[in-house]
XYZ file of C-alpha atoms in Angstrom:
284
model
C 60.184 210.852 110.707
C 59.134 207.423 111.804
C 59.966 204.783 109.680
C 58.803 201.084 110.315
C 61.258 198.574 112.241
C 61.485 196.301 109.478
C 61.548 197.597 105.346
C 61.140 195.119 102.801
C 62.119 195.579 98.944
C 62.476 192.690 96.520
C 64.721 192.484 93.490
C 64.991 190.179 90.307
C 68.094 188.136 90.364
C 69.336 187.539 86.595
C 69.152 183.663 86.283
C 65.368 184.039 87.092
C 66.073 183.484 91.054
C 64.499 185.877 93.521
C 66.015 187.409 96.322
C 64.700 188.750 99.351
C 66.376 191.040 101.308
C 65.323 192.055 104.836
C 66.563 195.205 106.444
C 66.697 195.463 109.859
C 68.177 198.146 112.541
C 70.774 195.343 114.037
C 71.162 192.843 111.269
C 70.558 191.860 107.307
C 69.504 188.524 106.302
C 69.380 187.611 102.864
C 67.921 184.474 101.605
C 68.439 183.082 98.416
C 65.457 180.990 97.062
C 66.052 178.014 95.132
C 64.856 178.208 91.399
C 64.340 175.804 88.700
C 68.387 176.182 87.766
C 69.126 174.939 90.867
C 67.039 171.772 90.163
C 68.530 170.994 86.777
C 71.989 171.165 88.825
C 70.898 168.693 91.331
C 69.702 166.003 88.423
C 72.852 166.620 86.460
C 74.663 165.272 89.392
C 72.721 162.343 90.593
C 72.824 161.506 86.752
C 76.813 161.753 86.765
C 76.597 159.791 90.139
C 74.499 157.133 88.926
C 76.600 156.756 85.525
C 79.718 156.373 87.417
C 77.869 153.185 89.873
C 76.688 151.948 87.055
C 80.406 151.446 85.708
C 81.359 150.025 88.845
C 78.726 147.365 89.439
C 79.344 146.722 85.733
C 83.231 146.528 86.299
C 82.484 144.177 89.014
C 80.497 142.311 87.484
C 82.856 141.416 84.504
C 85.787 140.717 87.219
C 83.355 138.230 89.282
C 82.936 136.323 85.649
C 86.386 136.684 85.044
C 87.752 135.231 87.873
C 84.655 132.429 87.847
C 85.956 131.242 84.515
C 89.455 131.074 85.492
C 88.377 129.030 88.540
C 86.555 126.605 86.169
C 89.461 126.550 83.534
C 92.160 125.657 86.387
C 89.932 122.677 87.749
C 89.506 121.587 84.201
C 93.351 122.119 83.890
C 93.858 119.831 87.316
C 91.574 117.269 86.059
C 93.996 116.381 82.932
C 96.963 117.004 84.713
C 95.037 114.524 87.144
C 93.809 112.278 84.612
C 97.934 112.289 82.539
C 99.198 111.029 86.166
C 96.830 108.387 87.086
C 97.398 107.408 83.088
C 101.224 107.352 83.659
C 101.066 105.922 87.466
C 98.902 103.232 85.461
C 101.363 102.868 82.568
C 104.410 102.665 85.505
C 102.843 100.116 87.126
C 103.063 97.770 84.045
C 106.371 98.502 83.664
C 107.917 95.898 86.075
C 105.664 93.240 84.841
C 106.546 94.502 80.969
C 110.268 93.980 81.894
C 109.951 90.788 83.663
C 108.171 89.393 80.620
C 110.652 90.480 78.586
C 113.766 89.001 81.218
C 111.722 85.289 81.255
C 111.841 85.264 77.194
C 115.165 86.022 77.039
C 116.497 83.518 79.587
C 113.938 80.658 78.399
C 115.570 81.070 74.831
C 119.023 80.813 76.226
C 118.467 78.128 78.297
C 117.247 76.237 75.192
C 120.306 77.438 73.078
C 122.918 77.140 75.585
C 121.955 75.196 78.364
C 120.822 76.364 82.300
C 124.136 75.685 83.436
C 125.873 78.083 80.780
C 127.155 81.155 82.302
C 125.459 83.143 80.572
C 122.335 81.515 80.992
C 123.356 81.808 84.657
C 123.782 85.359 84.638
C 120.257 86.516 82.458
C 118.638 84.135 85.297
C 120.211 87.115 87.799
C 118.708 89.318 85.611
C 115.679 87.621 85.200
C 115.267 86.773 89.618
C 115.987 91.172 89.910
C 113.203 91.517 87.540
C 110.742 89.126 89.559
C 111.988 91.039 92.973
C 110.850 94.231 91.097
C 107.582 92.992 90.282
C 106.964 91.834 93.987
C 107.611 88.197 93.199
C 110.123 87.807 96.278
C 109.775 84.349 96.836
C 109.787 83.301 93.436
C 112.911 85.392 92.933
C 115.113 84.093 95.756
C 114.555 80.823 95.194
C 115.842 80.840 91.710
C 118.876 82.261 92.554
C 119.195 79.668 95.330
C 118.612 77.593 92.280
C 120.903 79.489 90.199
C 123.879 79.447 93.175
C 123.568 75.654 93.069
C 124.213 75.140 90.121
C 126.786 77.799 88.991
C 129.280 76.381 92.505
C 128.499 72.640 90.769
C 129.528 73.669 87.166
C 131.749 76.549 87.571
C 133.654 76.582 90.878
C 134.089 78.689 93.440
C 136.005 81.307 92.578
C 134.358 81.763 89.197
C 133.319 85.644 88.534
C 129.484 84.461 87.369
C 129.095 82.809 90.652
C 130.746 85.251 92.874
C 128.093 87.655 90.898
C 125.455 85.162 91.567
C 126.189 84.833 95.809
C 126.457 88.578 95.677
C 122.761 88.778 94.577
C 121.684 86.268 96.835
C 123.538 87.967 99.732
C 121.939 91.164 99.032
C 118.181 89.752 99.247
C 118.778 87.537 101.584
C 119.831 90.444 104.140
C 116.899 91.130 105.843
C 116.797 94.965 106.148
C 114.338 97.423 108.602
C 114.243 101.461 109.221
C 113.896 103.380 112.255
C 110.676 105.253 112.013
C 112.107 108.317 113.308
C 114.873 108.491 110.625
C 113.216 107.091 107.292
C 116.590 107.836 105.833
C 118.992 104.676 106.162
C 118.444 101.332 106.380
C 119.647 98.899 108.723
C 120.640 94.986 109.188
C 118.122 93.213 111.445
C 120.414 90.712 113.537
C 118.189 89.146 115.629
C 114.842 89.388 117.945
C 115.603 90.151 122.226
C 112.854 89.469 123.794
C 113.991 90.774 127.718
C 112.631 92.012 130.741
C 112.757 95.614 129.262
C 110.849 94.735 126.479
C 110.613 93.476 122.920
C 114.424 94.355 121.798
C 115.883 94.199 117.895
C 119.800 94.137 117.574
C 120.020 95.806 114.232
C 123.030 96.606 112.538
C 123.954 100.191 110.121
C 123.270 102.673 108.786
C 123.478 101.002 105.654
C 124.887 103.916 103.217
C 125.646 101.761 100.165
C 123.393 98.589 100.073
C 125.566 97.143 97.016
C 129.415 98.306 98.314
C 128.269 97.251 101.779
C 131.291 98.848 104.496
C 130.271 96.613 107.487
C 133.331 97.987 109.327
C 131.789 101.884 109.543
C 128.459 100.382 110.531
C 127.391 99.814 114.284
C 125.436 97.565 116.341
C 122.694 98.907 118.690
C 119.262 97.847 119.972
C 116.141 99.158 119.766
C 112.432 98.954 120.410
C 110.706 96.651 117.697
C 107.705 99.013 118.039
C 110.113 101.546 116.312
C 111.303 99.491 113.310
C 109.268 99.089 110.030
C 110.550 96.141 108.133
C 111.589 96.556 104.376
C 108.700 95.829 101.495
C 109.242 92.495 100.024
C 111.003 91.232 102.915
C 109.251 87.341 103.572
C 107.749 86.771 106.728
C 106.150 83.524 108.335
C 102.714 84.517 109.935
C 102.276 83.682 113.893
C 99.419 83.685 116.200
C 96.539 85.286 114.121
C 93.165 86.296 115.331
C 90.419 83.780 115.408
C 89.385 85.619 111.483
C 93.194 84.379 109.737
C 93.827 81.342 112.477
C 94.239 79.770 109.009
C 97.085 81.595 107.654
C 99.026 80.671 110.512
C 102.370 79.379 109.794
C 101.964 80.606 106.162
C 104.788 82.221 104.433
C 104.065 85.660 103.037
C 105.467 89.060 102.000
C 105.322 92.576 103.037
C 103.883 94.607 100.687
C 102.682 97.875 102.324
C 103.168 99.516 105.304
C 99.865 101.070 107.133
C 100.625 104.000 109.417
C 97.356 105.393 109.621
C 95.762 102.367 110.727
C 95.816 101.888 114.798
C 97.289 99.979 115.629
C 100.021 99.599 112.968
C 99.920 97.198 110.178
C 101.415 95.567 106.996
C 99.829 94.488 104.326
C 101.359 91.243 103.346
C 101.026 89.005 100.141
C 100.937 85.197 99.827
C 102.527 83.122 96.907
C 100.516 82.229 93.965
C 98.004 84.223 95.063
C 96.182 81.298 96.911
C 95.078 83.736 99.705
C 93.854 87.151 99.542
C 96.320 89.970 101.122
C 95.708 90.904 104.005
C 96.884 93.109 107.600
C 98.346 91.696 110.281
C 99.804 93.523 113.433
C 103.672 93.187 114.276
């Protein structure tokens, strides 16, 4: 008998799918319709999907606010740790003045008990001319222990210990001491000023290892560029040749308080006595 090329049937699928099934001479195909099963599938796992984004936008969320407020509790933490330095920089910097208050009482009072030319008055005055040197009153300092020299080789000798304590201050300040900018390690004796054909020349003299147990015998003499040098803070200097703006602090004696290596050219910052100028920077 003939039958037709192509024979068609349909049967009920259980879970309320439908199937189709094709029979041909050469081939089956079977196609599998989706149903409303299918669909509930589909939403159960976009919900699952969106459930688990939702924890992970949430989860970032909370770590972006996390690390937000430990950003804003460090800076508040730098601020006081800020604000305790600058409060103890400030407190340090009262410290020399608080001790040279305390170094003028206490010689004043034993000058009046004892006398100036007592040695102990002689020896607080020491104490009293460190104290100034500390507080950046150079000048003030060395000349009371020129003062206090004078009169401790008039009342006590020579070869008494509270003057040979007295000339062994006044040798130490009196040495006028510079570093080599490459080094910033030692410092060295400044001998004297060469100014040659090759140049401005210093003939300095160190290292300087122990400043108070000076060994001059282990220390050498050599010359070097002045450009290189940077004399020591609190060293006194007399001012020479100023631009036309400070022609009038020419020939005025001042001190070095700051060295300016950012500046271009270089600078120091120097100080005048009694404060009857304003500081100001001069070039080498």
């Amino acid at each position: 008998p003939q039958y037709p090329q192509y024979i068609f049937r349909s049967i009920p699928y259980p879970l309320g799918e439908t199937v189709v099934a094709t029979n041909a001479t050469h081939r089956d195909c079977t196609t599998v319709m989706k149903g409303r099963d299918s669909v509930n599938i589909e939403d159960a796992t976009i919900q699952k999907l969106l459930c688990v984004l939702s924890t992970c936008i949430l989860a970032t969320i909370i770590t972006l606010l996390l690390i937000i407020y430990c950003m804003i509790r460090y800076f508040q933490v730098q601020r006081n740790v800020d604000e305790v330095s600058d409060n103890v920089a400030g407190m340090m910097r009262h410290v020399p003045h608080l001790k040279l208050k305390r170094a003028k009482e206490m010689y004043q009072k034993i000058c009046k008990e004892y006398g100036e030319e007592s040695p102990i008055a002689l020896e607080l005055g020491v104490n009293y001319a460190n104290r100034m040197m500390e507080a950046d009153l150079w000048l003030e300092g060395e000349r009371l222990l020129l003062r206090l020299n004078s009169i401790s080789r008039r009342v006590l000798g020579v070869y008494h210990d509270t003057r040979t304590y007295v000339e062994a201050a006044i040798a130490f300040y009196k040495t006028r001491r510079v570093m080599v900018k490459s080094e910033n390690a030692h410092q060295y004796e400044f001998l004297n000023y060469d100014n040659s054909d090759y140049g401005h020349k210093c003939v300095i003299k160190g290292p300087i290892v122990d400043a108070v147990n000076r060994d001059t015998k282990q220390e050498k003499v050599q010359s070097i560029n002045f450009d290189d040098l940077r004399i020591i803070l609190g060293t006194p200097v007399v001012l020479r040749g100023m631009d036309k703006g400070l022609r009038h602090l020419s020939g005025k004696l001042a001190v070095i308080l700051e060295w300016n290596d950012e500046a271009d050219p270089f600078t120091y910052q120097v100080a005048f006595e009694g404060n009857r100028y304003e500081p100001c920077n001069v070039e080498p």
